[in-house]
């Protein structure tokens, strides 16, 4: 009974920490934990698995594994992490070619946020600026992003006032909270 109580307390505390981080801490702990796990995996791969007597195929496999690990981390954490991935994609003179395979598409194909998340950002920004709702400013607003980068994505819209088709650049959700911490 005592062991079950302790287990329940640990699960309860863990859940409380996770939920607080997710909904009030902008996933700072989770983002940091993912980065730490990627760092540890990279150290293991390059410090202990990478040896000079390995074949070129085995070394290439290590480079692929590490590059994929970091690209997955960068796309999952987003924001400044994607900016770092964009910088990595231009370092073809320094890094093994396996890295370019994973990082090149971060230049203009970073993961886009869903429309409902972007719409929330637009609604908040319009309200803060004293602007009318999106439906009054635009007669149409494409829900699918035209392109997505590290901290913003763009959508095509049509201005209600002139009928002109325009590109609307929208900052991604939580970016203002993530950047100082990252």
CSV table of C-alpha atoms in Angstrom, one decimal, residues 10-25 27-30:
chain,number,residue,atom,x,y,z
A,10,UNK,CA,5.3,10.6,-8.1
A,11,UNK,CA,2.9,10.2,-11.0
A,12,UNK,CA,0.8,13.1,-9.7
A,13,UNK,CA,3.8,15.4,-9.2
A,14,UNK,CA,5.2,14.5,-12.6
A,15,UNK,CA,1.8,15.1,-14.2
A,16,UNK,CA,1.5,18.5,-12.4
A,17,UNK,CA,5.0,19.6,-13.6
A,18,UNK,CA,4.3,18.5,-17.1
A,19,UNK,CA,0.9,20.3,-17.3
A,20,UNK,CA,2.3,23.4,-15.7
A,21,UNK,CA,5.2,23.4,-18.2
A,22,UNK,CA,2.9,22.7,-21.2
A,23,UNK,CA,0.2,25.3,-20.4
A,24,UNK,CA,2.0,28.0,-18.4
A,25,UNK,CA,5.7,27.5,-19.0
A,27,UNK,CA,7.0,23.9,-22.8
A,28,UNK,CA,10.4,25.2,-21.6
A,29,UNK,CA,11.2,22.1,-19.6
A,30,UNK,CA,10.2,19.7,-22.3
